PDB file of C-alpha atoms in Angstrom:
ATOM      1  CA  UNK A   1     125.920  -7.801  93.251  1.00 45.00           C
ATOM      2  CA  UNK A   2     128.525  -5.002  92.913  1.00 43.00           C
ATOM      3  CA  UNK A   3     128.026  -3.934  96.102  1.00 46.00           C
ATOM      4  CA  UNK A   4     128.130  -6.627  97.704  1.00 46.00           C
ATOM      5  CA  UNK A   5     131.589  -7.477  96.293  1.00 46.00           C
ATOM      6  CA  UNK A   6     132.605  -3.871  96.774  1.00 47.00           C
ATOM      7  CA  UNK A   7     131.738  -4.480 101.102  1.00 48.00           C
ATOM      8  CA  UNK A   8     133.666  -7.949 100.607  1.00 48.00           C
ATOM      9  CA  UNK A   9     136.341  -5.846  99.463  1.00 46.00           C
ATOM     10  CA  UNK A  10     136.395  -3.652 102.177  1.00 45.00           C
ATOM     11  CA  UNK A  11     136.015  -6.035 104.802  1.00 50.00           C
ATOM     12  CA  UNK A  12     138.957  -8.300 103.845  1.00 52.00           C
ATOM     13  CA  UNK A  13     141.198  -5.337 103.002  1.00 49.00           C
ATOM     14  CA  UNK A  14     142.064  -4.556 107.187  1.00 51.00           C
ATOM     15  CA  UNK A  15     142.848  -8.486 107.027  1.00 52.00           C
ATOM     16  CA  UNK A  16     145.363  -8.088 104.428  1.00 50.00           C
ATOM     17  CA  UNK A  17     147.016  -5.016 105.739  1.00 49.00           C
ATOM     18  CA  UNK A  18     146.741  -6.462 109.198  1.00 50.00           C
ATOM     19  CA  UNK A  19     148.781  -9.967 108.137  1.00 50.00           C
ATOM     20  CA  UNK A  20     151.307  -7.922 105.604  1.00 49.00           C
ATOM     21  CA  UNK A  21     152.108  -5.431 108.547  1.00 48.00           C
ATOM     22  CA  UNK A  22     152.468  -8.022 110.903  1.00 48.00           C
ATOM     23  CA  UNK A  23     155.187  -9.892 108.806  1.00 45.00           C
ATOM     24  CA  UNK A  24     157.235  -6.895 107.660  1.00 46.00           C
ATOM     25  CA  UNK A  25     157.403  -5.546 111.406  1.00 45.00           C
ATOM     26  CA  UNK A  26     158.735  -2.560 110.224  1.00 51.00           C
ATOM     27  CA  UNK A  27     157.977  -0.203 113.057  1.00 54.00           C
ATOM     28  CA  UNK A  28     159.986   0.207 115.962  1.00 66.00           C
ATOM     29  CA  UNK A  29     159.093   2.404 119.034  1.00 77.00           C
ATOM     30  CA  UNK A  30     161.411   2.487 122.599  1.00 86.00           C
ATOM     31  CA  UNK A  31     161.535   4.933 125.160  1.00 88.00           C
ATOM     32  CA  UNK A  32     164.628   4.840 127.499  1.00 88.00           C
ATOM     33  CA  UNK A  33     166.794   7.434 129.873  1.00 90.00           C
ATOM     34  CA  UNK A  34     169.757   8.831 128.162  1.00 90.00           C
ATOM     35  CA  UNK A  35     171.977   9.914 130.563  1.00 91.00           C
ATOM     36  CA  UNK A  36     174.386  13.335 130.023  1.00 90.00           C
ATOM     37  CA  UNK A  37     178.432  13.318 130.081  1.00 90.00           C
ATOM     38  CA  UNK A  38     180.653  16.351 128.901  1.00 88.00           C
ATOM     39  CA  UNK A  39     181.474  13.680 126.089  1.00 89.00           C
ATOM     40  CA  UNK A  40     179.321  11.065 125.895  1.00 91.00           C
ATOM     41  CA  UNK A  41     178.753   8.207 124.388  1.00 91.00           C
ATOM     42  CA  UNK A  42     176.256   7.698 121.117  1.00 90.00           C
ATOM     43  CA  UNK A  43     173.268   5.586 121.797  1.00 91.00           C
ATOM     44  CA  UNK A  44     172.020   3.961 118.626  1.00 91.00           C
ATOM     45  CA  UNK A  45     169.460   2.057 117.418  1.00 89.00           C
ATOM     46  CA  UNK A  46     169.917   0.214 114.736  1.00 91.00           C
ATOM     47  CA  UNK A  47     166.728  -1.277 112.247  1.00 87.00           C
ATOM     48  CA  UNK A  48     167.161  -3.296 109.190  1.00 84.00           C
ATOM     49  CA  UNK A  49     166.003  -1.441 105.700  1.00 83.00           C
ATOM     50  CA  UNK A  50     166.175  -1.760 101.806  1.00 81.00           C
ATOM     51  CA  UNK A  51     167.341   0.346  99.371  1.00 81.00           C
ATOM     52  CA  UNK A  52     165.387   3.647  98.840  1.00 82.00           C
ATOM     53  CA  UNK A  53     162.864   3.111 101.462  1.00 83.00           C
ATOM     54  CA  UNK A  54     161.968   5.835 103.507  1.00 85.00           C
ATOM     55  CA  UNK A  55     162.356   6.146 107.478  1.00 88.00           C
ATOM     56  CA  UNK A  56     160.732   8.899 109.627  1.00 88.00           C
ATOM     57  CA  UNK A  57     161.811   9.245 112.965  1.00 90.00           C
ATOM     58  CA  UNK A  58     159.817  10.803 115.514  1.00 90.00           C
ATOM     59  CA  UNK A  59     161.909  11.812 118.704  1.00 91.00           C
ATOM     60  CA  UNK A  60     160.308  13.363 121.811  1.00 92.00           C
ATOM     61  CA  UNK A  61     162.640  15.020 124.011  1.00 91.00           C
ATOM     62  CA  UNK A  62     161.868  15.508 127.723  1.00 90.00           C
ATOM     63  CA  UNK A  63     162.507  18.174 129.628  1.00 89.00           C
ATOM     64  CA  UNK A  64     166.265  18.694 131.382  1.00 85.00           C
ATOM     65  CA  UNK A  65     168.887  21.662 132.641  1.00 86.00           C
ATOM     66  CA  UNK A  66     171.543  22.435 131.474  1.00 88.00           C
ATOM     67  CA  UNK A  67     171.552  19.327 128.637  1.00 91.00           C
ATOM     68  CA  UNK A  68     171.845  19.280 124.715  1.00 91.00           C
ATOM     69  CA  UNK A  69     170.856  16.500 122.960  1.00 93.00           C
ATOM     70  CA  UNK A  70     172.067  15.522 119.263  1.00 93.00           C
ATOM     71  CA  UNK A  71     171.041  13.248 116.783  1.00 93.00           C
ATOM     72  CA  UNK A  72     172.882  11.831 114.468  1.00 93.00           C
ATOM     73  CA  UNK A  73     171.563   9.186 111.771  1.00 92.00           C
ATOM     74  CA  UNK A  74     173.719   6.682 110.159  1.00 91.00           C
ATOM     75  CA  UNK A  75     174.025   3.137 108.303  1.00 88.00           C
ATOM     76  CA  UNK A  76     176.133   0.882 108.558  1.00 84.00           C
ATOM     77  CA  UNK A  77     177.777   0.794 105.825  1.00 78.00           C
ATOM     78  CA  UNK A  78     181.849   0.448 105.094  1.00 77.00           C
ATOM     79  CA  UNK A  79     181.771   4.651 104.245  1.00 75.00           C
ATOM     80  CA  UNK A  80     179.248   4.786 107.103  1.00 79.00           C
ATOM     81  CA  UNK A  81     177.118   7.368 105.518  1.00 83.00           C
ATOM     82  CA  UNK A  82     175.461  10.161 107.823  1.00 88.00           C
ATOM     83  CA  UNK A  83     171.864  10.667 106.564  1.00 90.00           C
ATOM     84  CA  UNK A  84     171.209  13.090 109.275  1.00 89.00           C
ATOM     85  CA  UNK A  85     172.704  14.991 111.958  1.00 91.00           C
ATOM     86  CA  UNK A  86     171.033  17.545 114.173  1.00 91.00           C
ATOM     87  CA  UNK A  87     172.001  19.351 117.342  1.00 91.00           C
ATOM     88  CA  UNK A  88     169.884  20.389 120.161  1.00 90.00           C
ATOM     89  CA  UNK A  89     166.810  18.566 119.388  1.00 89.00           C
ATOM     90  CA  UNK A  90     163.827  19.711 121.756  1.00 87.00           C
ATOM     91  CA  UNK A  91     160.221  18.378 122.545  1.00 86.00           C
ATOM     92  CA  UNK A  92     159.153  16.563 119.035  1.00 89.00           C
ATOM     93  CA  UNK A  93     160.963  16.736 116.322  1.00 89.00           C
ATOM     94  CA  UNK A  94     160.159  14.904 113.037  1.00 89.00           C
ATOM     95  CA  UNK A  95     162.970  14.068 110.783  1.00 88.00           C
ATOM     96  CA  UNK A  96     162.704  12.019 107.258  1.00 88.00           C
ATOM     97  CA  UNK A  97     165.161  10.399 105.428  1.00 88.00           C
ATOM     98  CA  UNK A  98     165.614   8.292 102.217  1.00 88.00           C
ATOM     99  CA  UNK A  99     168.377   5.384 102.464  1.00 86.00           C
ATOM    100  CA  UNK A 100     171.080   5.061 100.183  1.00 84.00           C
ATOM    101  CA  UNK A 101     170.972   1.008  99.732  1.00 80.00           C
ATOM    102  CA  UNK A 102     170.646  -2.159 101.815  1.00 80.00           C
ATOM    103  CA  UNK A 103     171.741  -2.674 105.224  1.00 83.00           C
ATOM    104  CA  UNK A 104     171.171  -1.030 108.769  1.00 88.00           C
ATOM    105  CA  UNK A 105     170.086   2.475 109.495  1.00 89.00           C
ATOM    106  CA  UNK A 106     171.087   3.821 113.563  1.00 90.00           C
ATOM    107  CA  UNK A 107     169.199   6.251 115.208  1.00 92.00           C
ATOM    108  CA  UNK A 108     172.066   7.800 117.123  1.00 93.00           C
ATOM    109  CA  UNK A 109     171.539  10.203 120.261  1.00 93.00           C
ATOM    110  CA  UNK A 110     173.769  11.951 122.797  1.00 93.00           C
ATOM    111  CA  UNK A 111     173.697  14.026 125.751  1.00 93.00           C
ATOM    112  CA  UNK A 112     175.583  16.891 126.390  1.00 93.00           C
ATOM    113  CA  UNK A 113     176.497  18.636 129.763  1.00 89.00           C
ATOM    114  CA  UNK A 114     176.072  22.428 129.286  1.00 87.00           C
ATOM    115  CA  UNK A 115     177.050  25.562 131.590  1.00 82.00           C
ATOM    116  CA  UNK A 116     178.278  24.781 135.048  1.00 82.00           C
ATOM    117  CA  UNK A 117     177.356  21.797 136.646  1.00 79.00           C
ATOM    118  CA  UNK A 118     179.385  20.220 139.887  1.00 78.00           C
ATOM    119  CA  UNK A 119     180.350  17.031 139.608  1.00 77.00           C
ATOM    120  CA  UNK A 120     177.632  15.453 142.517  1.00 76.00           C
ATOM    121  CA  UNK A 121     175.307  17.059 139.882  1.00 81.00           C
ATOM    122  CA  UNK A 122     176.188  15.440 136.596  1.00 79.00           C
ATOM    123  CA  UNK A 123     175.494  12.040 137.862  1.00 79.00           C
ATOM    124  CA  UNK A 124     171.377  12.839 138.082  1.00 84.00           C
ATOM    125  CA  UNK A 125     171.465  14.447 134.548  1.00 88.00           C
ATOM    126  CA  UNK A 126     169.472  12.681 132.144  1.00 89.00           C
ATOM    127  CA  UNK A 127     166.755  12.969 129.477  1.00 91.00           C
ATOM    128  CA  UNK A 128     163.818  10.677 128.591  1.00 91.00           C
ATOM    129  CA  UNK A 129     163.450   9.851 125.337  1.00 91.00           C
ATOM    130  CA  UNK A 130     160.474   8.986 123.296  1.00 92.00           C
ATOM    131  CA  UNK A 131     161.786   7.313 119.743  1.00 89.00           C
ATOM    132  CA  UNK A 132     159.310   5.854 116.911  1.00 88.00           C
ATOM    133  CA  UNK A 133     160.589   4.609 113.770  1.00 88.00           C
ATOM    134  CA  UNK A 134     158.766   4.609 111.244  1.00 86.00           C
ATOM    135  CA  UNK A 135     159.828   2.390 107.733  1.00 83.00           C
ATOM    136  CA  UNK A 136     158.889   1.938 104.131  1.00 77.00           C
ATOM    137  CA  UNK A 137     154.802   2.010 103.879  1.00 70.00           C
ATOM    138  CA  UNK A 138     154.369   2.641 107.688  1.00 68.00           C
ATOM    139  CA  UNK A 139     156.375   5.819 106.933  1.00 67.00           C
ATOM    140  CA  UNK A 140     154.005   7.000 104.596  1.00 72.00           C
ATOM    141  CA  UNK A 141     150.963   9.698 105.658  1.00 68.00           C
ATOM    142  CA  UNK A 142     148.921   8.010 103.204  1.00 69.00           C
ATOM    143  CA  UNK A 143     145.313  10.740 104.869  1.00 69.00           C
ATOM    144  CA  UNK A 144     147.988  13.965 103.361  1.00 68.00           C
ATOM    145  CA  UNK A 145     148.031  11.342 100.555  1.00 71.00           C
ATOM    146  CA  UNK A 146     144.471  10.980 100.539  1.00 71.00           C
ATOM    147  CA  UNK A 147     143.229  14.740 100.953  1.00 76.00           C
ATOM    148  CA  UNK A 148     145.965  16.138  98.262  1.00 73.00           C
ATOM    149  CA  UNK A 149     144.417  13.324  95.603  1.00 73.00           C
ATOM    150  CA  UNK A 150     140.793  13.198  96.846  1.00 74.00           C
ATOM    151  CA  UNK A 151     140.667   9.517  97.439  1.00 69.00           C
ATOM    152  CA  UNK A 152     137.981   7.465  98.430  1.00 77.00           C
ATOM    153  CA  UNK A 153     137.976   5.144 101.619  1.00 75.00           C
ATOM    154  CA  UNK A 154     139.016   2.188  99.670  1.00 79.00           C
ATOM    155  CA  UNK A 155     141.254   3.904  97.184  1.00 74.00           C
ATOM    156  CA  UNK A 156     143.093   4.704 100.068  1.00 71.00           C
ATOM    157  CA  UNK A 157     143.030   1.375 101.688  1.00 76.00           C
ATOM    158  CA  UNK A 158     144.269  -0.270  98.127  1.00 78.00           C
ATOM    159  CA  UNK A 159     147.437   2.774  98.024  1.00 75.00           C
ATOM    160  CA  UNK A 160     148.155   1.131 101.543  1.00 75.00           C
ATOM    161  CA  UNK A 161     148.004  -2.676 100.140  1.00 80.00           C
ATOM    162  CA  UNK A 162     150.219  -1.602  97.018  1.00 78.00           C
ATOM    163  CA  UNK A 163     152.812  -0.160  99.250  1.00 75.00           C
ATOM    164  CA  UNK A 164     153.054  -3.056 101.796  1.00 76.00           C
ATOM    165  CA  UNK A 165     152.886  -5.962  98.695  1.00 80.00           C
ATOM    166  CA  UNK A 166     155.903  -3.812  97.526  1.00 77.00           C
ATOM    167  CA  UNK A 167     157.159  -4.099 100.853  1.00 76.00           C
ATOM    168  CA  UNK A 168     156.912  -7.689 100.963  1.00 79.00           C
ATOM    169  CA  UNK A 169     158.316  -8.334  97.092  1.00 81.00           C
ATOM    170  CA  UNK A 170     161.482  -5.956  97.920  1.00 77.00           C
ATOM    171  CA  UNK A 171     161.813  -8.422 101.361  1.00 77.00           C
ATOM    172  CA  UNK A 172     161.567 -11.521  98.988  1.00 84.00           C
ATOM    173  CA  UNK A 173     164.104  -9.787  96.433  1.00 83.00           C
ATOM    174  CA  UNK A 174     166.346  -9.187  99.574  1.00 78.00           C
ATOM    175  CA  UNK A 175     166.209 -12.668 100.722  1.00 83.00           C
ATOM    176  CA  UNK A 176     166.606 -13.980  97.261  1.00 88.00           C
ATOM    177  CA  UNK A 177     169.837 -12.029  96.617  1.00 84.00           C
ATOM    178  CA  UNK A 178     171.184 -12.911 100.077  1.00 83.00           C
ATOM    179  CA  UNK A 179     170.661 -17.136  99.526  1.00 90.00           C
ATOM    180  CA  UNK A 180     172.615 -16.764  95.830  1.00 90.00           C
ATOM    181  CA  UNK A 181     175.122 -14.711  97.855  1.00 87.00           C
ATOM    182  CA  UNK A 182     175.059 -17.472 100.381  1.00 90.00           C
ATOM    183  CA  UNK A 183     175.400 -20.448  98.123  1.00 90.00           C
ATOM    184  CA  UNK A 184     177.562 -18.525  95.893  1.00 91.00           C
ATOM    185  CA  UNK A 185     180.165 -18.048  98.855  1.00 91.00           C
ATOM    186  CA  UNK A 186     179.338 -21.879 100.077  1.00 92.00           C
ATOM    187  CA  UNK A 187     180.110 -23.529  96.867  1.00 91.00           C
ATOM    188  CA  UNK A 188     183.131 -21.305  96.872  1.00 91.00           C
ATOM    189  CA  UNK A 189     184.657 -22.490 100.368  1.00 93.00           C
ATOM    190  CA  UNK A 190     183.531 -26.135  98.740  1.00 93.00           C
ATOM    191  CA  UNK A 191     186.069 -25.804  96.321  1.00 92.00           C
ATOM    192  CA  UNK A 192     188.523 -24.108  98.178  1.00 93.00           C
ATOM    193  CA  UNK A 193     188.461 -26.720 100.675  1.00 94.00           C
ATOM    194  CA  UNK A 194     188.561 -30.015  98.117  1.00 93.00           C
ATOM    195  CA  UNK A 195     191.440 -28.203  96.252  1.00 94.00           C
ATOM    196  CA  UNK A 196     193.487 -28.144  99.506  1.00 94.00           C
ATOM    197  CA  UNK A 197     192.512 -32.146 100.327  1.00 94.00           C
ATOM    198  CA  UNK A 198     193.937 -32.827  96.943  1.00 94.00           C
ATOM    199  CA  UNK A 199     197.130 -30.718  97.573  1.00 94.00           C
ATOM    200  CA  UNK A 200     197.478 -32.280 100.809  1.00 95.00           C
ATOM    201  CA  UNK A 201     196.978 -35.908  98.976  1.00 94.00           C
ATOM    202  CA  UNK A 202     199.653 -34.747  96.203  1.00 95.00           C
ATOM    203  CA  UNK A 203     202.169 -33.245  98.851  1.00 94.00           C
ATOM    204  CA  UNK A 204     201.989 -36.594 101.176  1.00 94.00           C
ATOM    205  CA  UNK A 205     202.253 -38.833  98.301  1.00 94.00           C
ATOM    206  CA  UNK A 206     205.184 -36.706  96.979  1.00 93.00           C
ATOM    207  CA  UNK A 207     206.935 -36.909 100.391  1.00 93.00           C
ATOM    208  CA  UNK A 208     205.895 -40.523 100.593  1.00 92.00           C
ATOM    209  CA  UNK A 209     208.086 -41.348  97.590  1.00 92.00           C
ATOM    210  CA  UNK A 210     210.653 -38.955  98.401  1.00 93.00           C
ATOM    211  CA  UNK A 211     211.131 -40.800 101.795  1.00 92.00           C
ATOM    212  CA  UNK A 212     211.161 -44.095  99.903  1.00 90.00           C
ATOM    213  CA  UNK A 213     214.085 -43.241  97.394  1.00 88.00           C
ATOM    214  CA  UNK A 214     216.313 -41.270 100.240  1.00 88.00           C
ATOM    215  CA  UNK A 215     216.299 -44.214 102.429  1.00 86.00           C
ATOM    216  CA  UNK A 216     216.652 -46.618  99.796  1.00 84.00           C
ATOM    217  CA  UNK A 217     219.490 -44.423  98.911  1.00 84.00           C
ATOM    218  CA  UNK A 218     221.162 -44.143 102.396  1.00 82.00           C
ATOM    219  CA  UNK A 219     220.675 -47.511 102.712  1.00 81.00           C
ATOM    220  CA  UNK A 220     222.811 -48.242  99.622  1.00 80.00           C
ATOM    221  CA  UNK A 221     225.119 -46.217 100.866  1.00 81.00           C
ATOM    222  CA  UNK A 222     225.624 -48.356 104.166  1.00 74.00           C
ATOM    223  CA  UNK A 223     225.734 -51.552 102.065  1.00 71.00           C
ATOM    224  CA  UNK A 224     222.437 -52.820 103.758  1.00 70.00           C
ATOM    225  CA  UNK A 225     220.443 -53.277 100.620  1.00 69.00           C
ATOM    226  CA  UNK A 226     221.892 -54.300  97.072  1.00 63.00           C
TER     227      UNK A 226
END
């Protein structure tokens, strides 16, 4: 009977992970030309991420003359906090980082021209780039994980389930924090807005009554009215 539960288990474990994976979407892979300039440009990409969760970028770096590329990675926060910066990347390079709080996190890159190149020549420089991001549980090399603590098969597969349910409760925290700020700032503009409609109603009024004694007044004055 217990095995048979423990191979239920097991089967409906890949489900789990599969479904959980599929709604946080937290991965993020691209591969694109970045073309060199004596001052170019950044080219970032930018992926959503919570507080404290953990990113790994993998960038593979193709082969090019006279080129240096640099990577920079940011948020986008107001201070705009630099996480990482590193020049001359070449072939794979593996860089982790932790982030600071809630918002966007940019994988920046940029090409530099290096030594002596014409100007016919700078237009054909470019690099391809190979970028996977990796996020929160998918970040996590949870076999090094696995070897260091001698964990079974399905030890393993439950440390992958408790990271991704995290996952998913810090995404529902997220969302639950943005929809107070959101009513928070609607009922706000609410009362912002009927405070104006009843200073408009006050003012007009006001200026209603004004008009009414200044002409009854000029009138007077013309011997119109008694």
């Amino acid at each position: 009977m217990a095995s048979s539960s423990r191979r239920s288990s097991l089967t409906l474990l890949p489900l789990l992970l599969f479904f959980i994976s599929s709604f946080l979407n937290s991965v993020s892979a691209i591969k694109f030309n970045l073309q060199a300039y004596r001052y170019p440009p950044s080219k970032c990409i930018w992926n959503a991420a919570h507080a404290n969760a953990l990113i790994i970028v993998t960038a593979n770096v193709g082969p090019g003359v006279n080129q240096r590329v640099d990577i920079e990675i940011v948020d986008s926060g107001p201070n705009r906090n630099i996480y990482l910066s590193k020049r001359g990347i070449k072939a794979e390079s593996r860089l982790a980082i932790t982030t600071h709080a809630e918002g966007e996190v940019g994988v920046c890159l940029k090409n530099y021209i290096e030594g002596n190149v014409g100007n016919e020549e700078q237009g054909k420089l470019s690099r391809v780039i190979d970028l996977d991001i990796d996020i929160g549980a998918d970040a996590v090399d949870y076999n090094a994980i696995a070897n260091q603590e001698s964990l079974s098969g399905l030890e393993t597969e439950m440390r992958k389930l408790e990271g991704l349910v995290k996952e998913v409760a810090d995404e529902m925290n997220y969302l639950r924090k943005r929809e107070e700020r959101f009513t928070s700032t609607n009922y706000s503009t609410n009362t912002r807005v009927q405070n104006f409609a009843w200073f408009s109603l006050i003012s007009l009024t006001g200026l209603g009554v004004w008009q009414i004694f200044h002409l009854r007044a000029f009138f007077k004055r013309k011997y119109l009215i008694d």
